[in-house]
Amino acid sequence: MLKVAVFVSGNGSNLEALLRKKLRGGQIALVVSSNPSAYALLRAKSHQIPTQTLCRKDFFSQREFEEELLELLRKYQIDCIVLAGFMLILSPFFIQFFPKRIINVHPSLIPSFCGEGFYGIRVHQAVLDYGVKVSGASVHFVNEVVDGGEIIAQKAINLSKNETPQSLQKKIIKLEHQILPKALQTLISQIKKEKHGK
Ligand code: GRF
């Protein structure tokens, strides 16, 4: 069984979608939150998943924070990571230890409306301000460019005439819940294949 860590910061509805999916060959072995009051922590506990909270502000530097994070992942023998509403940007130092082993879900059609500063409701506000007619959700590998790694899955939706950022957010999070568990399953299967040789 491959071990997956899910990094969260808030509500954790994507985490819930992952916990409800029956993963073949993998299990969610750890949930890490950057926020001690994240509702996601309660979701994890109700599924009996171990949780850890690591606050960036408790560390002198990003490097020290990430070293602690790496230590934790080693302890739980984590093979891959899902960023599911994780509000911190991981540095290249951290990412190098998990090449093509970290995936992220983003509430727009990458490469539009993504990168630094595009998070939460701001993404949907920017979509409406621009006037695009289609938006959606993306899952991608995490590399050193924010929201810049290879795209794994996307799902699009047409905007309605009286769309608001809030209505769009509600629609798009449902798409995220569909594509993220599938993308994780694909990653697990890929890693297993690599491990057992082609
Ligand atoms: C999602 O829209 C995700 O794409 C973004 O943050 C939100 C997290 O929602 N990165 P939740 O915590 O999974 O409910």
Tab-separated table of C-alpha atoms and ligand atoms in Angstrom:
chain	number	residue	atom	x	y	z
A	1	MET	CA	0.000	0.000	0.000
A	2	LEU	CA	1.383	3.382	-0.976
A	3	LYS	CA	1.063	6.021	1.682
A	4	VAL	CA	-0.428	9.375	0.815
A	5	ALA	CA	-0.244	12.583	2.844
A	6	VAL	CA	-2.867	15.254	2.258
A	7	PHE	CA	-1.924	18.850	3.098
A	8	VAL	CA	-4.807	21.140	4.043
A	9	SER	CA	-5.462	24.563	5.548
A	10	GLY	CA	-9.220	25.015	5.704
A	11	ASN	CA	-12.559	23.360	5.114
A	12	GLY	CA	-11.218	20.129	3.642
A	13	SER	CA	-14.062	19.243	1.287
A	14	ASN	CA	-11.481	17.925	-1.186
A	15	LEU	CA	-9.962	15.841	1.596
A	16	GLU	CA	-13.449	14.445	2.272
A	17	ALA	CA	-13.801	13.515	-1.409
A	18	LEU	CA	-10.455	11.694	-1.218
A	19	LEU	CA	-11.418	9.892	1.984
A	20	ARG	CA	-14.648	8.675	0.394
A	21	LYS	CA	-12.855	7.251	-2.630
A	22	LYS	CA	-11.759	3.654	-2.379
A	23	LEU	CA	-8.146	3.959	-3.464
A	24	ARG	CA	-6.598	0.921	-5.119
A	25	GLY	CA	-3.062	0.318	-3.894
A	26	GLY	CA	-2.915	3.365	-1.665
A	27	GLN	CA	-4.188	4.827	1.556
A	28	ILE	CA	-4.322	8.251	3.139
A	29	ALA	CA	-1.874	7.799	5.970
A	30	LEU	CA	-1.505	11.369	7.221
A	31	VAL	CA	-3.233	14.750	7.069
A	32	VAL	CA	-1.052	17.788	7.659
A	33	SER	CA	-2.646	21.157	8.350
A	34	SER	CA	-0.982	24.560	8.313
A	35	ASN	CA	-3.853	25.876	10.408
A	36	PRO	CA	-4.764	24.479	13.848
A	37	SER	CA	-8.440	25.385	13.459
A	38	ALA	CA	-8.923	23.899	9.988
A	39	TYR	CA	-12.204	21.988	9.756
A	40	ALA	CA	-10.300	19.488	7.624
A	41	LEU	CA	-8.643	18.204	10.823
A	42	LEU	CA	-12.022	17.148	12.205
A	43	ARG	CA	-12.862	15.407	8.949
A	44	ALA	CA	-9.595	13.455	9.130
A	45	LYS	CA	-10.172	12.492	12.760
A	46	SER	CA	-13.655	11.229	12.025
A	47	HIS	CA	-12.072	8.889	9.463
A	48	GLN	CA	-9.407	7.848	12.025
A	49	ILE	CA	-6.599	9.347	9.946
A	50	PRO	CA	-3.557	10.636	11.883
A	51	THR	CA	-3.230	14.413	11.795
A	52	GLN	CA	-0.432	16.874	12.416
A	53	THR	CA	-0.522	20.647	12.512
A	54	LEU	CA	2.537	22.631	11.488
A	55	CYS	CA	2.260	26.422	11.532
A	56	ARG	CA	4.746	28.356	9.465
A	57	LYS	CA	4.865	31.106	12.112
A	58	ASP	CA	6.252	28.660	14.682
A	59	PHE	CA	9.441	28.326	12.626
A	60	PHE	CA	12.263	30.754	12.178
A	61	SER	CA	12.475	30.191	8.419
A	62	GLN	CA	10.710	28.439	5.548
A	63	ARG	CA	13.649	26.044	5.412
A	64	GLU	CA	13.192	24.996	9.053
A	65	PHE	CA	9.460	24.609	8.528
A	66	GLU	CA	10.031	22.405	5.494
A	67	GLU	CA	12.709	20.334	7.236
A	68	GLU	CA	10.215	19.542	9.983
A	69	LEU	CA	7.627	18.691	7.350
A	70	LEU	CA	10.079	16.332	5.624
A	71	GLU	CA	10.880	14.676	8.933
A	72	LEU	CA	7.189	14.050	9.501
A	73	LEU	CA	6.763	12.566	6.049
A	74	ARG	CA	9.737	10.269	6.627
A	75	LYS	CA	8.274	9.137	9.923
A	76	TYR	CA	5.032	8.140	8.196
A	77	GLN	CA	6.906	6.740	5.159
A	78	ILE	CA	4.895	8.895	2.792
A	79	ASP	CA	5.177	8.129	-0.938
A	80	CYS	CA	3.176	11.000	-2.384
A	81	ILE	CA	1.402	14.189	-1.382
A	82	VAL	CA	-1.875	15.868	-2.302
A	83	LEU	CA	-2.220	19.606	-1.733
A	84	ALA	CA	-5.946	20.012	-1.135
A	85	GLY	CA	-6.583	23.625	-0.240
A	86	PHE	CA	-3.107	24.033	1.271
A	87	MET	CA	-2.481	27.757	1.562
A	88	LEU	CA	1.316	27.768	1.730
A	89	ILE	CA	3.704	27.730	-1.199
A	90	LEU	CA	6.331	25.007	-0.922
A	91	SER	CA	9.864	25.913	-1.949
A	92	PRO	CA	12.050	24.102	-4.519
A	93	PHE	CA	14.043	22.735	-1.555
A	94	PHE	CA	11.013	20.757	-0.401
A	95	ILE	CA	9.704	19.865	-3.835
A	96	GLN	CA	13.004	18.260	-4.933
A	97	PHE	CA	12.382	15.425	-2.469
A	98	PHE	CA	9.082	14.519	-4.168
A	99	PRO	CA	9.570	14.945	-7.926
A	100	LYS	CA	6.266	14.138	-9.683
A	101	ARG	CA	4.983	12.954	-6.351
A	102	ILE	CA	3.031	16.068	-5.331
A	103	ILE	CA	-0.283	17.046	-6.903
A	104	ASN	CA	-2.410	20.139	-6.367
A	105	VAL	CA	-5.994	21.034	-7.143
A	106	HIS	CA	-6.728	24.527	-8.444
A	107	PRO	CA	-10.142	26.121	-9.086
A	108	SER	CA	-9.535	27.416	-12.625
A	109	LEU	CA	-8.492	26.129	-16.020
A	110	ILE	CA	-4.706	26.414	-15.803
A	111	PRO	CA	-2.840	28.312	-17.290
A	112	SER	CA	-5.565	30.934	-16.807
A	113	PHE	CA	-6.259	32.569	-13.445
A	114	CYS	CA	-3.527	30.781	-11.537
A	115	GLY	CA	-0.174	31.483	-9.906
A	116	GLU	CA	0.633	33.598	-6.883
A	117	GLY	CA	-2.302	35.623	-5.562
A	118	PHE	CA	-4.924	33.452	-7.275
A	119	TYR	CA	-6.604	31.620	-4.442
A	120	GLY	CA	-10.073	31.242	-2.975
A	121	ILE	CA	-12.824	33.541	-4.157
A	122	ARG	CA	-10.252	35.833	-5.867
A	123	VAL	CA	-9.893	33.286	-8.651
A	124	HIS	CA	-13.597	33.355	-9.458
A	125	GLN	CA	-13.785	37.145	-9.135
A	126	ALA	CA	-10.946	37.446	-11.670
A	127	VAL	CA	-12.703	35.032	-14.027
A	128	LEU	CA	-15.877	37.151	-13.930
A	129	ASP	CA	-13.968	40.442	-14.217
A	130	TYR	CA	-12.242	39.184	-17.338
A	131	GLY	CA	-15.487	37.983	-18.843
A	132	VAL	CA	-14.423	34.514	-19.941
A	133	LYS	CA	-17.329	32.209	-20.726
A	134	VAL	CA	-15.787	28.974	-19.459
A	135	SER	CA	-13.959	28.108	-16.259
A	136	GLY	CA	-13.250	24.912	-14.372
A	137	ALA	CA	-10.945	22.913	-12.145
A	138	SER	CA	-7.435	21.549	-12.697
A	139	VAL	CA	-5.204	18.996	-11.036
A	140	HIS	CA	-1.506	19.289	-11.776
A	141	PHE	CA	1.890	18.142	-10.599
A	142	VAL	CA	3.659	20.565	-8.311
A	143	ASN	CA	7.007	21.877	-9.487
A	144	GLU	CA	8.990	25.010	-8.620
A	145	VAL	CA	6.630	27.254	-10.606
A	146	VAL	CA	3.423	28.089	-8.696
A	147	ASP	CA	0.563	26.229	-10.455
A	148	GLY	CA	3.040	25.564	-13.277
A	149	GLY	CA	3.542	21.797	-13.235
A	150	GLU	CA	2.217	19.356	-15.814
A	151	ILE	CA	-1.579	19.150	-15.945
A	152	ILE	CA	-3.078	15.787	-14.990
A	153	ALA	CA	-6.822	16.448	-15.257
A	154	GLN	CA	-9.234	19.273	-15.980
A	155	LYS	CA	-12.973	19.712	-16.071
A	156	ALA	CA	-14.712	22.742	-17.546
A	157	ILE	CA	-18.045	24.434	-16.994
A	158	ASN	CA	-19.915	27.154	-18.896
A	159	LEU	CA	-20.583	30.286	-16.917
A	160	SER	CA	-24.231	31.234	-16.595
A	161	LYS	CA	-25.553	34.752	-17.315
A	162	ASN	CA	-26.069	35.791	-13.706
A	163	GLU	CA	-22.971	34.064	-12.331
A	164	THR	CA	-21.391	35.435	-9.134
A	165	PRO	CA	-17.982	34.509	-7.695
A	166	GLN	CA	-19.814	32.557	-4.996
A	167	SER	CA	-22.059	30.631	-7.381
A	168	LEU	CA	-19.073	29.798	-9.547
A	169	GLN	CA	-17.056	28.662	-6.547
A	170	LYS	CA	-19.854	26.274	-5.543
A	171	LYS	CA	-19.994	24.751	-9.020
A	172	ILE	CA	-16.248	24.450	-9.432
A	173	ILE	CA	-15.572	22.815	-6.079
A	174	LYS	CA	-17.892	20.018	-7.193
A	175	LEU	CA	-15.702	19.529	-10.258
A	176	GLU	CA	-12.634	19.422	-8.010
A	177	HIS	CA	-14.248	16.648	-5.965
A	178	GLN	CA	-14.690	14.651	-9.161
A	179	ILE	CA	-11.244	15.044	-10.705
A	180	LEU	CA	-8.958	15.048	-7.649
A	181	PRO	CA	-9.691	11.498	-6.400
A	182	LYS	CA	-9.326	10.167	-9.953
A	183	ALA	CA	-6.030	11.986	-10.423
A	184	LEU	CA	-4.717	10.579	-7.145
A	185	GLN	CA	-5.694	7.082	-8.228
A	186	THR	CA	-3.824	7.610	-11.509
A	187	LEU	CA	-0.737	8.795	-9.613
A	188	ILE	CA	-0.820	5.813	-7.246
A	189	SER	CA	-1.092	3.397	-10.174
A	190	GLN	CA	1.802	5.163	-11.960
A	191	ILE	CA	4.076	5.001	-8.920
A	192	LYS	CA	3.272	1.314	-8.406
A	193	LYS	CA	4.115	0.606	-12.037
A	194	GLU	CA	7.448	2.455	-11.710
A	195	LYS	CA	8.274	0.591	-8.506
A	196	HIS	CA	7.677	-2.825	-10.046
A	197	GLY	CA	9.527	-1.947	-13.247
A	198	LYS	CA	7.867	-1.555	-16.637
B	1	GRF	C1	-10.322	24.556	-3.364
B	1	GRF	O1	-11.021	25.398	-4.221
B	1	GRF	C2	-8.938	24.310	-3.917
B	1	GRF	O2	-8.880	24.272	-5.309
B	1	GRF	C3	-8.181	25.504	-3.444
B	1	GRF	O3	-8.688	25.747	-2.147
B	1	GRF	C4	-10.016	25.218	-2.035
B	1	GRF	C5	-10.012	24.277	-0.894
B	1	GRF	O4	-11.273	23.788	-0.552
B	1	GRF	N1	-6.762	25.297	-3.546
B	1	GRF	P1	-11.441	22.627	0.509
B	1	GRF	O5	-10.635	23.019	1.754
B	1	GRF	O6	-10.945	21.349	-0.084
B	1	GRF	O7	-12.919	22.571	0.823
